[in-house]
PDB file of C-alpha atoms in Angstrom:
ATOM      1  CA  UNK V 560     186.948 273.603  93.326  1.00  0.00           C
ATOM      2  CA  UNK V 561     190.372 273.127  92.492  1.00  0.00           C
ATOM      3  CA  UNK V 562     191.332 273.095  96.078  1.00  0.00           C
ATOM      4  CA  UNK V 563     188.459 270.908  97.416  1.00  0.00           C
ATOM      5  CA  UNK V 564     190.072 268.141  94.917  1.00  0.00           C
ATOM      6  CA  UNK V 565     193.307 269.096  95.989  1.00  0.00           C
ATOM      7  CA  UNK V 566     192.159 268.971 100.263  1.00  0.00           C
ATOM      8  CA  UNK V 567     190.189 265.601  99.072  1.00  0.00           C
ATOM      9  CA  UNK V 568     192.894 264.264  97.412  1.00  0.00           C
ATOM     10  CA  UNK V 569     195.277 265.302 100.177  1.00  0.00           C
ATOM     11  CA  UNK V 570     192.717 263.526 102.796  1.00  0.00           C
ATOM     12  CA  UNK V 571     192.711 260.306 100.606  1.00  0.00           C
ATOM     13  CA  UNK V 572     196.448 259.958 100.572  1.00  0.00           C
ATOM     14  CA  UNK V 573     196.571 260.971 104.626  1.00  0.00           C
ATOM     15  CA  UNK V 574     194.300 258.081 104.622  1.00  0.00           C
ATOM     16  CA  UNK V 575     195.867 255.679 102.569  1.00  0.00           C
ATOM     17  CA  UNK V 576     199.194 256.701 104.228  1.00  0.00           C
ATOM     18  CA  UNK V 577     196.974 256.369 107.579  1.00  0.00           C
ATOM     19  CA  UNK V 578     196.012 252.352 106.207  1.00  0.00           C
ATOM     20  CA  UNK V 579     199.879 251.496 104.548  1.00  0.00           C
ATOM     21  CA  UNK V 580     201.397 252.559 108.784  1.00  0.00           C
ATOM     22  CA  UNK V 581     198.510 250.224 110.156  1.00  0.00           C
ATOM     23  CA  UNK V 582     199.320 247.283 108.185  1.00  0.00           C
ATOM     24  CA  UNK V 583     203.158 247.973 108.555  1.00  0.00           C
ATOM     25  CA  UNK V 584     202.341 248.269 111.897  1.00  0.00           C
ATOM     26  CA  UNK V 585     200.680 245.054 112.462  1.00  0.00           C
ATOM     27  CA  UNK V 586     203.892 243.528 110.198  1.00  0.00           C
ATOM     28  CA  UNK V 587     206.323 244.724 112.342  1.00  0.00           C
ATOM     29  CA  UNK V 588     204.247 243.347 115.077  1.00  0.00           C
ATOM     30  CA  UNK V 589     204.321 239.771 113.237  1.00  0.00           C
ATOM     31  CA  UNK V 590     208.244 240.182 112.718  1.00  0.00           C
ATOM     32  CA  UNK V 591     208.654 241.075 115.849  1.00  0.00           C
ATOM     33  CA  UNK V 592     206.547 237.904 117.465  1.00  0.00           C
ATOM     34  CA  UNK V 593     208.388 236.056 114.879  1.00  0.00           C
ATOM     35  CA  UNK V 594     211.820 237.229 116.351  1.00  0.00           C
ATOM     36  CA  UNK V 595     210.947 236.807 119.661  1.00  0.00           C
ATOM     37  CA  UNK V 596     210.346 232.868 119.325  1.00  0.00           C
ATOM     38  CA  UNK V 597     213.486 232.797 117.081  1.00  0.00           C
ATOM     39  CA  UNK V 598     215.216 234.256 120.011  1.00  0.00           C
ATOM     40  CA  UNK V 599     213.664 231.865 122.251  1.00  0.00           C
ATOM     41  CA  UNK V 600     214.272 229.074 120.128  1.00  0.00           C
ATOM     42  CA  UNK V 601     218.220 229.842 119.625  1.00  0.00           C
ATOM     43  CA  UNK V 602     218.677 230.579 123.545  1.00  0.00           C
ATOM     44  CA  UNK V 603     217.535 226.709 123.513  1.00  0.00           C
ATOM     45  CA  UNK V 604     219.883 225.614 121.198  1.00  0.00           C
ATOM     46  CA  UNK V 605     222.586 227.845 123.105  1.00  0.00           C
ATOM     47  CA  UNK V 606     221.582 225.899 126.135  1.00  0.00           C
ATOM     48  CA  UNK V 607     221.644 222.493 124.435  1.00  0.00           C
ATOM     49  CA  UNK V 608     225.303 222.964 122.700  1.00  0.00           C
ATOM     50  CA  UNK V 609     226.576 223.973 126.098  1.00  0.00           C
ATOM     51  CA  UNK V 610     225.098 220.696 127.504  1.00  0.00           C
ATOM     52  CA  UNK V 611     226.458 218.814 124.339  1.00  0.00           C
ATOM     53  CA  UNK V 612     229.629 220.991 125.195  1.00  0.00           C
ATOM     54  CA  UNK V 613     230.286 219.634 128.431  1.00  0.00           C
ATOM     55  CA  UNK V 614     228.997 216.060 127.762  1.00  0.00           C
ATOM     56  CA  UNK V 615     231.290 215.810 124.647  1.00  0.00           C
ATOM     57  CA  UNK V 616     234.371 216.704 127.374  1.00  0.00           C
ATOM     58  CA  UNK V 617     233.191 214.573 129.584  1.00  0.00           C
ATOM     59  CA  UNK V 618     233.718 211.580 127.315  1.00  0.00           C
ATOM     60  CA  UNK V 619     237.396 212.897 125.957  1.00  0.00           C
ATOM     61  CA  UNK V 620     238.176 212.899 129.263  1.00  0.00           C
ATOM     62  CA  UNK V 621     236.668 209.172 129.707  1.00  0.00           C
ATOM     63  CA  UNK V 622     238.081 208.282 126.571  1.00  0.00           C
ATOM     64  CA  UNK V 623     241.321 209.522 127.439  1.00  0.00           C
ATOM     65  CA  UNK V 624     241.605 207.971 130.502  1.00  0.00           C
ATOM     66  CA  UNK V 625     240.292 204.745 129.162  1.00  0.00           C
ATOM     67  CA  UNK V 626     243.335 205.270 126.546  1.00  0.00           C
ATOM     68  CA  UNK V 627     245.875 205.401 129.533  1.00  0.00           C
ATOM     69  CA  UNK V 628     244.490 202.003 130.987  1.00  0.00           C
ATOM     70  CA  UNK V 629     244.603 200.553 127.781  1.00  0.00           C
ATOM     71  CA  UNK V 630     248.151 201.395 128.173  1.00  0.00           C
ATOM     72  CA  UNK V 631     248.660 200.072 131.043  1.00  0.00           C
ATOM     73  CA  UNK V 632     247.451 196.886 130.597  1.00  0.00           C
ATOM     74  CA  UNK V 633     249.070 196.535 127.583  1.00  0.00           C
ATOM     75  CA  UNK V 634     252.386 197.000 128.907  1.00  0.00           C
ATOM     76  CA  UNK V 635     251.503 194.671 131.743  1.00  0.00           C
ATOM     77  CA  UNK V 636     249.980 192.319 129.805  1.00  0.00           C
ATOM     78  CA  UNK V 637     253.670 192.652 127.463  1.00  0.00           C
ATOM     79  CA  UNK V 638     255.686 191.792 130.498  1.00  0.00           C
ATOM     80  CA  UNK V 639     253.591 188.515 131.272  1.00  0.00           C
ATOM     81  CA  UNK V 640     253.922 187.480 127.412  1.00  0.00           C
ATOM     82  CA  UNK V 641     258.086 188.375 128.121  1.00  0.00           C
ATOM     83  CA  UNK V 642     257.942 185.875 131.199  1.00  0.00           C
ATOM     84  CA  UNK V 643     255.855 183.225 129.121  1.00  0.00           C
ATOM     85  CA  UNK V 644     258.136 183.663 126.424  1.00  0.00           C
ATOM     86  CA  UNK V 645     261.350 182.873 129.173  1.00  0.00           C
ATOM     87  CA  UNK V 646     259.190 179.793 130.857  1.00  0.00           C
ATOM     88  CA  UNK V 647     258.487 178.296 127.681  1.00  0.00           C
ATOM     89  CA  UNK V 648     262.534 178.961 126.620  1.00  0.00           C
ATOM     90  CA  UNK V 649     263.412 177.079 129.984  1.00  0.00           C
ATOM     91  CA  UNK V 650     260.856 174.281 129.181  1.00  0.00           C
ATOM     92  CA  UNK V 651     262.587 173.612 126.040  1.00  0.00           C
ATOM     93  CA  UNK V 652     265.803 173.694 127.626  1.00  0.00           C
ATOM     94  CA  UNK V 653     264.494 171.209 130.196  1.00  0.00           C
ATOM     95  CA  UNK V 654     263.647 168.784 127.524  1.00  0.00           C
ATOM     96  CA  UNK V 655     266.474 168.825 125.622  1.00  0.00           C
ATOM     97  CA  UNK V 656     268.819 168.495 128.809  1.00  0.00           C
ATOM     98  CA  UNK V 657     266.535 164.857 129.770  1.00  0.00           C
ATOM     99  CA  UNK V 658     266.512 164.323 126.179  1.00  0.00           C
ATOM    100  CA  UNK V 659     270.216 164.075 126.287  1.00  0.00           C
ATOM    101  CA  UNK V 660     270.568 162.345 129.405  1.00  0.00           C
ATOM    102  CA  UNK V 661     267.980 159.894 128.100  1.00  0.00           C
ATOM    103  CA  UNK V 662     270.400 159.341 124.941  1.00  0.00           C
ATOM    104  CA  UNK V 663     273.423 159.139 127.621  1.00  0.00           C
ATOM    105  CA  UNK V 664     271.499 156.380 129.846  1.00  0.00           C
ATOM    106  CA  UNK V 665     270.612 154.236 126.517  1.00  0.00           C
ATOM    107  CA  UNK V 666     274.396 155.019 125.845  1.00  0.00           C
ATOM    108  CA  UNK V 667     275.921 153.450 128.499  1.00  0.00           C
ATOM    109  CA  UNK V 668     272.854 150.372 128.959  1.00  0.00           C
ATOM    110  CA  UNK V 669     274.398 149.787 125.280  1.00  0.00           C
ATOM    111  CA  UNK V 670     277.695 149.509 126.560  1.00  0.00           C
ATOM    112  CA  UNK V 671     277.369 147.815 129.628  1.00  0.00           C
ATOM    113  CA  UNK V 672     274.247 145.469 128.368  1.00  0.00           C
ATOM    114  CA  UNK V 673     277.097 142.300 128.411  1.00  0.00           C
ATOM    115  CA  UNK V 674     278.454 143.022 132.001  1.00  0.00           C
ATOM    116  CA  UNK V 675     275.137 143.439 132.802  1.00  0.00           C
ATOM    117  CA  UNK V 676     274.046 139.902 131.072  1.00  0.00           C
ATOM    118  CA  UNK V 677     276.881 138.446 133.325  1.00  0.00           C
ATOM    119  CA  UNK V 678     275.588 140.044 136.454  1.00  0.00           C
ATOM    120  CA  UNK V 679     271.968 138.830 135.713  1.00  0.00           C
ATOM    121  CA  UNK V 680     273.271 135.020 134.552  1.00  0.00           C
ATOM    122  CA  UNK V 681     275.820 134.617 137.919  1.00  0.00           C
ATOM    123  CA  UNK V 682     273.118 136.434 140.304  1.00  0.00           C
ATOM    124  CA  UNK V 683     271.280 133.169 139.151  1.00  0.00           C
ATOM    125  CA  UNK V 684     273.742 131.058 139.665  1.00  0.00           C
ATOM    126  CA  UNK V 685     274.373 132.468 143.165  1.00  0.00           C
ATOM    127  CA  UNK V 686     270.827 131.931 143.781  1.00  0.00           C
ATOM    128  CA  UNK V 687     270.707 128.411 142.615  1.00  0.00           C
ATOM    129  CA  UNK V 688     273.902 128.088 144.786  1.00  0.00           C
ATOM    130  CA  UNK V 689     272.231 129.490 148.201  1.00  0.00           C
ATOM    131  CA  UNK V 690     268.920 127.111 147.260  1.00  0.00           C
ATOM    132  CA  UNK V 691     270.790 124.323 146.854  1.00  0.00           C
ATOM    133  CA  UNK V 692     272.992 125.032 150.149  1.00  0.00           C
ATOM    134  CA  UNK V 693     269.752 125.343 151.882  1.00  0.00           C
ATOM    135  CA  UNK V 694     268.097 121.806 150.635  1.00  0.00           C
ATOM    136  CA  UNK V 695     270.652 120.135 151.654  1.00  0.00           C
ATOM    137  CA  UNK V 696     270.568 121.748 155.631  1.00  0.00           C
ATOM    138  CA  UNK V 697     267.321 120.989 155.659  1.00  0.00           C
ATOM    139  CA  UNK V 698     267.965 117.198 154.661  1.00  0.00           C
ATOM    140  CA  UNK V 699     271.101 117.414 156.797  1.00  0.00           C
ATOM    141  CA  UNK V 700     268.744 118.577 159.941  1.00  0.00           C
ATOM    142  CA  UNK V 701     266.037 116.084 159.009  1.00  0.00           C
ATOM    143  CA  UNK V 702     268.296 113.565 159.472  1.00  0.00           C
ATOM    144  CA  UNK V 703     269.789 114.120 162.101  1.00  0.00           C
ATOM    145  CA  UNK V 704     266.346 115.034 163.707  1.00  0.00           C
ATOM    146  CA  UNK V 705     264.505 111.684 162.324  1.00  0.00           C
ATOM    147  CA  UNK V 706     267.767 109.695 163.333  1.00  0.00           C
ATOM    148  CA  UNK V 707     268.256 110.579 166.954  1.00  0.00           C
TER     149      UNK V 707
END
């Protein structure tokens, strides 16, 4: 009897031990699903961190070469704010050279205003001279036209 319990008992445990390999079985089966869509899932991401990858080059390179014709530009851009600069020195040098020869001009019209007053007053009297001159041909050649 003693061995009966002892086959019995040895059949119950084959059978529990039969029971604990299914459902570790049908666990590993689980994990193993489970792994398969992790695996899945991080080939994705490989494939999306490649595409970031090469899209995050792509715009150093953009951004580098945007850098260089920034560059550019700005050294263009310094050499038409050096010739500005030189236009707007010769401007200024411009107007102070007719300022001066303004100041000369009013100078000399300062100086000369009495010879000039003389010129104007004897220009007249030239003028009154000539008028005068020519009233009195014209009388002379009425006369002589009116008396004949």
């Amino acid at each position: 009897m003693l061995i009966n319990l002892l086959y019995i008992s040895a059949f119950i445990i084959a059978i529990a031990f039969l029971v604990l390999v299914i459902y570790v079985s049908k666990t590993l089966r689980s994990v193993q699903g489970t792994l398969d869509q992790v695996a899945g899932t991080l080939g994705g991401i490989e494939k999306q961190m490649q595409g970031i990858s090469s899209e995050t080059e792509q715009l150093l390179h953009k951004t580098n070469s945007l850098m260089d014709d920034i560059q550019h530009k700005s050294e263009q851009l310094n050499t038409v704010v050096v010739a500005v600069k030189d236009v707007g020195t010769s401007l200024q040098n411009f107007n102070h050279s007719v300022q001066r020869l303004s100041n000369n001009v009013v100078q000399q019209m300062d100086k000369n205003q009495d010879k000039v007053s003389q010129v104007v007053q004897w220009s007249n009297v030239v003028m009154e001279l000539v008028e005068k001159w020519n009233v009195k041909k014209k009388q002379k050649n009425e006369f002589e036209r009116g008396g004949m």
